[in-house]
mmCIF file of C-alpha atoms and ligand atoms in Angstrom:
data_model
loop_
_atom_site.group_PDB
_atom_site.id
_atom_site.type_symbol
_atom_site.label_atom_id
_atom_site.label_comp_id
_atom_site.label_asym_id
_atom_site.label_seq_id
_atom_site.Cartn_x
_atom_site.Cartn_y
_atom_site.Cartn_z
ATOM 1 C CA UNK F 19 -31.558 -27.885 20.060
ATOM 2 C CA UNK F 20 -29.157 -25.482 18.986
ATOM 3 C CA UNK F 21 -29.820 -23.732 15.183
ATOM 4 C CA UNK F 22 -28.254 -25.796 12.329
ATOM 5 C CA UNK F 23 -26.744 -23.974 9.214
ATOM 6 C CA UNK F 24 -25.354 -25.158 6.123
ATOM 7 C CA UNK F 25 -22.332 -23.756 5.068
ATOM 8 C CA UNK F 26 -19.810 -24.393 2.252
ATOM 9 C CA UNK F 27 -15.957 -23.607 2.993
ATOM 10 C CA UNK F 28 -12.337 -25.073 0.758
ATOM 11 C CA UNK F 29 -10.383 -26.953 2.846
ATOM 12 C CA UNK F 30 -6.753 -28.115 2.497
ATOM 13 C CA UNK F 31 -7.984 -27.101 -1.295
ATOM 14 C CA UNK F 32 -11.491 -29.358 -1.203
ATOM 15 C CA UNK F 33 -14.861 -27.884 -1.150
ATOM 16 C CA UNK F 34 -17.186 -29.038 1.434
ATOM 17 C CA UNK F 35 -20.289 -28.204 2.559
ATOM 18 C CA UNK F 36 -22.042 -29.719 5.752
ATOM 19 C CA UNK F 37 -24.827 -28.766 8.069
ATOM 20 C CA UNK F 38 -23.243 -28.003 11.480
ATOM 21 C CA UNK F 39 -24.909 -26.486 14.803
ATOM 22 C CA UNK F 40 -24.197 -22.449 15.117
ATOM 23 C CA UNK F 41 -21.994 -23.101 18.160
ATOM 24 C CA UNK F 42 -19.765 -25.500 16.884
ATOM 25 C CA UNK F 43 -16.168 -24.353 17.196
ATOM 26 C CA UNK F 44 -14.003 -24.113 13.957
ATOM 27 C CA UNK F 45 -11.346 -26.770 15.189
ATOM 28 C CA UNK F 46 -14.278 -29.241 16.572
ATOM 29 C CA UNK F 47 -15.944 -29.310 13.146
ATOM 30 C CA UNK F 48 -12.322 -30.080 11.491
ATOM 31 C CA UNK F 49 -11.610 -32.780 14.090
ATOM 32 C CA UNK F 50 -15.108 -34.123 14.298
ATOM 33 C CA UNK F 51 -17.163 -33.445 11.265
ATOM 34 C CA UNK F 52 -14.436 -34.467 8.791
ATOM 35 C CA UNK F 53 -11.367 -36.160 10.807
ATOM 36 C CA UNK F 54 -8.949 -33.555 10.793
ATOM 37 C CA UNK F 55 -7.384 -34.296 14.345
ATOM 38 C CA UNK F 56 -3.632 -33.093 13.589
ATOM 39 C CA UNK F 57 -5.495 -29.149 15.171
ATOM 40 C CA UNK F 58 -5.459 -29.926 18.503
ATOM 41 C CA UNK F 59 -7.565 -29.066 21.731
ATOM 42 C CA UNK F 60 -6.188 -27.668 24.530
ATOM 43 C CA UNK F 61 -7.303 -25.277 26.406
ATOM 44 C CA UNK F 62 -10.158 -24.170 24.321
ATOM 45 C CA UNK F 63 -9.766 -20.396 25.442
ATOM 46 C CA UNK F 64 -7.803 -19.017 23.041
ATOM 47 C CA UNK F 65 -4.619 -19.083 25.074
ATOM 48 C CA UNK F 66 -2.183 -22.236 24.583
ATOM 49 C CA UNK F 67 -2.472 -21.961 20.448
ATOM 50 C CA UNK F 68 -2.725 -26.204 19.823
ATOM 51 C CA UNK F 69 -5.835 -25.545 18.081
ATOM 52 C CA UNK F 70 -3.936 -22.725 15.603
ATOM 53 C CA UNK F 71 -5.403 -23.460 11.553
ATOM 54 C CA UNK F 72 -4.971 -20.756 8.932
ATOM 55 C CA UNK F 73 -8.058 -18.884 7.799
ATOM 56 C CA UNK F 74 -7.656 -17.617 4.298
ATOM 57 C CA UNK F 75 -4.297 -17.010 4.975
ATOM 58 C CA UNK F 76 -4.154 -15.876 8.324
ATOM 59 C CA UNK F 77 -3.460 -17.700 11.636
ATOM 60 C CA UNK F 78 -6.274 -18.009 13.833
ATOM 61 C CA UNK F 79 -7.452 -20.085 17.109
ATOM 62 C CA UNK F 80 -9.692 -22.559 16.194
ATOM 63 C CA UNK F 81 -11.095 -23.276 19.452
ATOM 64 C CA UNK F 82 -12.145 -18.991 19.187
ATOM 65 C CA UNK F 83 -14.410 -19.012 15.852
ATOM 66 C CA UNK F 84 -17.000 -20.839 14.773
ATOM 67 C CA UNK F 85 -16.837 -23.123 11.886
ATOM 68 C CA UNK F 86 -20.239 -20.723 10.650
ATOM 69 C CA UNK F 87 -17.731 -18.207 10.569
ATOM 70 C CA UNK F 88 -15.183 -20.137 8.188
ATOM 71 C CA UNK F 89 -18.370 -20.376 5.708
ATOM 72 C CA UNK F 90 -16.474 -18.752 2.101
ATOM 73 C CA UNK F 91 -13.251 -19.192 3.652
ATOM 74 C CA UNK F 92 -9.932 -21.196 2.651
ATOM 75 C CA UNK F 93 -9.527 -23.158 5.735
ATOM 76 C CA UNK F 94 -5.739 -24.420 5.788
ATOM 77 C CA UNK F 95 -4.900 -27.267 8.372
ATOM 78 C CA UNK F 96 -1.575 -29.401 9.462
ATOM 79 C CA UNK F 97 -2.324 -32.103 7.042
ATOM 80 C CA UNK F 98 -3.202 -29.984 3.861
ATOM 81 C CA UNK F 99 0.210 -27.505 4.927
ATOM 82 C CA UNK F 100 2.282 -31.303 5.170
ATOM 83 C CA UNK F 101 1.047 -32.492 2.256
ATOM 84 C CA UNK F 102 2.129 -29.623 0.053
ATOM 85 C CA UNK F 103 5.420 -29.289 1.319
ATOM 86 C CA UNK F 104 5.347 -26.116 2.930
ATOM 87 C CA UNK F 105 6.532 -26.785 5.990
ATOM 88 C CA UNK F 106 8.827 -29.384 5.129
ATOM 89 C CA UNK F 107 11.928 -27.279 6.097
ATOM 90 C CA UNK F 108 10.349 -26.368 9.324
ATOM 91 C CA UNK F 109 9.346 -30.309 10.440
ATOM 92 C CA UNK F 110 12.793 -31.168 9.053
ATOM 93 C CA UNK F 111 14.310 -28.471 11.537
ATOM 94 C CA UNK F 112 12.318 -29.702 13.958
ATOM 95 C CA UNK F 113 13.304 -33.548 13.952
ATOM 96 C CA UNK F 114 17.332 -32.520 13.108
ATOM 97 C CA UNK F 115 16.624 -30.192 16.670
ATOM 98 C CA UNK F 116 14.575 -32.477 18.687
ATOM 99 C CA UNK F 117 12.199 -29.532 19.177
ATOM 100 C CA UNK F 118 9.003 -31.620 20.123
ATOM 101 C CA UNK F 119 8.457 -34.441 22.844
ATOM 102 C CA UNK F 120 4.982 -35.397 23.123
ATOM 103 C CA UNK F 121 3.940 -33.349 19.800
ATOM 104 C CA UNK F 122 0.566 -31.536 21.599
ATOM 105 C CA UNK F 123 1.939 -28.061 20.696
ATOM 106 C CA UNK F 124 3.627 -29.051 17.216
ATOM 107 C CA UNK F 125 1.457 -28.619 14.635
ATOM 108 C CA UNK F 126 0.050 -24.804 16.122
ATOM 109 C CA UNK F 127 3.742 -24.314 16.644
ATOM 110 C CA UNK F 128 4.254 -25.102 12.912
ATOM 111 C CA UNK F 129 1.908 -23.233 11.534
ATOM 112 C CA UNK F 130 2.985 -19.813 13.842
ATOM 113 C CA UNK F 131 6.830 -20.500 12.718
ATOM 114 C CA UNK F 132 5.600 -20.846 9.419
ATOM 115 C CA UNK F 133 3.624 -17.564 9.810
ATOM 116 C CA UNK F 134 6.229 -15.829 11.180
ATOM 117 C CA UNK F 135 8.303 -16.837 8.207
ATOM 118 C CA UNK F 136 5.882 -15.665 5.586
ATOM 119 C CA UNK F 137 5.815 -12.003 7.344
ATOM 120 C CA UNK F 138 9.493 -11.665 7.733
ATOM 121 C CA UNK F 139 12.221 -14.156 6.630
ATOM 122 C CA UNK F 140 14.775 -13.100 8.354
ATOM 123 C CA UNK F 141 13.511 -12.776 11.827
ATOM 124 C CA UNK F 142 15.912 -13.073 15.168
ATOM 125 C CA UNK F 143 15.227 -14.774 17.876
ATOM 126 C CA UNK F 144 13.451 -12.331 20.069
ATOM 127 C CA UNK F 145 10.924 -12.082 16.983
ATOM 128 C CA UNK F 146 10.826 -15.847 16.703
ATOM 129 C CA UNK F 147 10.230 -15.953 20.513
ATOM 130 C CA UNK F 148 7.544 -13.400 20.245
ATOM 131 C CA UNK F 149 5.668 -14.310 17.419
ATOM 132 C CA UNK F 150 5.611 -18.125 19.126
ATOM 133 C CA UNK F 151 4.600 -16.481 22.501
ATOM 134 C CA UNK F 152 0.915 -17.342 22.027
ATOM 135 C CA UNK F 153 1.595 -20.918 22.076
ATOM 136 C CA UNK F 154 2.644 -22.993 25.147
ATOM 137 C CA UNK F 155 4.986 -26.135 24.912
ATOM 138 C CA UNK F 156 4.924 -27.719 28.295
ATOM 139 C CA UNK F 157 7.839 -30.197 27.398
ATOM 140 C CA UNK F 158 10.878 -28.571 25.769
ATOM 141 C CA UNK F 159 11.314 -25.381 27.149
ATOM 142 C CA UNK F 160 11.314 -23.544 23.822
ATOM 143 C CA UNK F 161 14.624 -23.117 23.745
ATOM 144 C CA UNK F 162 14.638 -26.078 20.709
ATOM 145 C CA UNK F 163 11.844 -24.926 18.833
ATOM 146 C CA UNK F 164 13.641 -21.465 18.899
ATOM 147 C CA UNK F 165 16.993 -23.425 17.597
ATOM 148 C CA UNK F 166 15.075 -25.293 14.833
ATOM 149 C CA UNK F 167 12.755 -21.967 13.401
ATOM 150 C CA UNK F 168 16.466 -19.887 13.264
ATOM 151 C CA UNK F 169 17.888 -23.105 11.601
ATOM 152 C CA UNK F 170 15.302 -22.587 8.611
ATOM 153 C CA UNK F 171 16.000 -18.836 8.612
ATOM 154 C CA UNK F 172 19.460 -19.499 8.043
ATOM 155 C CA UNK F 173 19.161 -21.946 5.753
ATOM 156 C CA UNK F 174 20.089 -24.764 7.581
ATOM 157 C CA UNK F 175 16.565 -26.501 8.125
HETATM 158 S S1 FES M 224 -7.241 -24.881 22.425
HETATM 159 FE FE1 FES M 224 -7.411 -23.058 21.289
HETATM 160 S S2 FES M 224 -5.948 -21.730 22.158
HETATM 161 FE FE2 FES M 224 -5.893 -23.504 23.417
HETATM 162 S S1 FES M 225 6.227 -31.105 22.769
HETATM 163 FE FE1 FES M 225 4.786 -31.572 24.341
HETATM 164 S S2 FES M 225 3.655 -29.733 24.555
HETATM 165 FE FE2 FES M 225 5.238 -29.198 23.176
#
């Protein structure tokens, strides 16, 4: 039986503590443990960015750290970002441009646009296609997620 530790973490602005196994994965303890399922799973390697949550203000893969390693942290997911509004110009953006189909890559996409946004707000759109590089879409072809994110930076989201 793998070791068990306790550990205490804020997330989407609650405290929590729980007692998880050492090699549970960040985005498996917010899916599992307390029903956070908006973080998705793809490829749990660290390369298609569904599983993207924000880790005391950074973006990070969730399938890539362990939820041990959130322990003190301000873990930020889809629902808490929703519910405060941040990205409410970005999901607008992204309805008015019909920039998701079956949703798997949205809310990691969200949370990278909204990222990118934070770090620059004016970015064009070979920054907004790099900065989204490290997460795949296999239904739209990018080109309307691209559309929607430049939308927001000018104002139009
Ligand atoms: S599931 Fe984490 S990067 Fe693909
Ligand atoms: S909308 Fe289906 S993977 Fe992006």
């Amino acid at each position: 039986m793998d070791q068990a530790l306790d550990i205490t973490l804020t997330v989407n602005g609650a405290q929590v503590t729980r007692r998880v196994a050492a090699c549970t994965h960040l985005v498996d303890f917010l899916r599992e443990e307390l029903g956070l399922t908006g973080s998705h799973l793809g490829c749990e390697h660290g390369v298609c960015g569904a599983c993207t949550v924000r880790v005391d203000g950074e973006i990070v893969r969730g399938c890539l750290m362990l939820a041990v390693q959130a322990n003190g942290c301000k873990v930020e997911t889809i629902e808490g970002l929703s519910d405060s509004g941040e990205l409410a110009a970005l999901q607008k953006a992204f309805h008015g441009r019909n920039a998701l189909q079956c949703g798997f890559c949205t809310p990691g996409m969200l949370l990278a646009a909204r990222d990118l946004l934070r770090q620059n707000p004016r970015p064009d759109r070979e920054q907004i296609r790099a900065h989204i590089s490290g997460n795949y879409c296999r239904c739209t072809g990018y080109q309307a997620i691209v559309d929607a994110i430049e939308d927001v930076v000018h104002g139009q989201g």
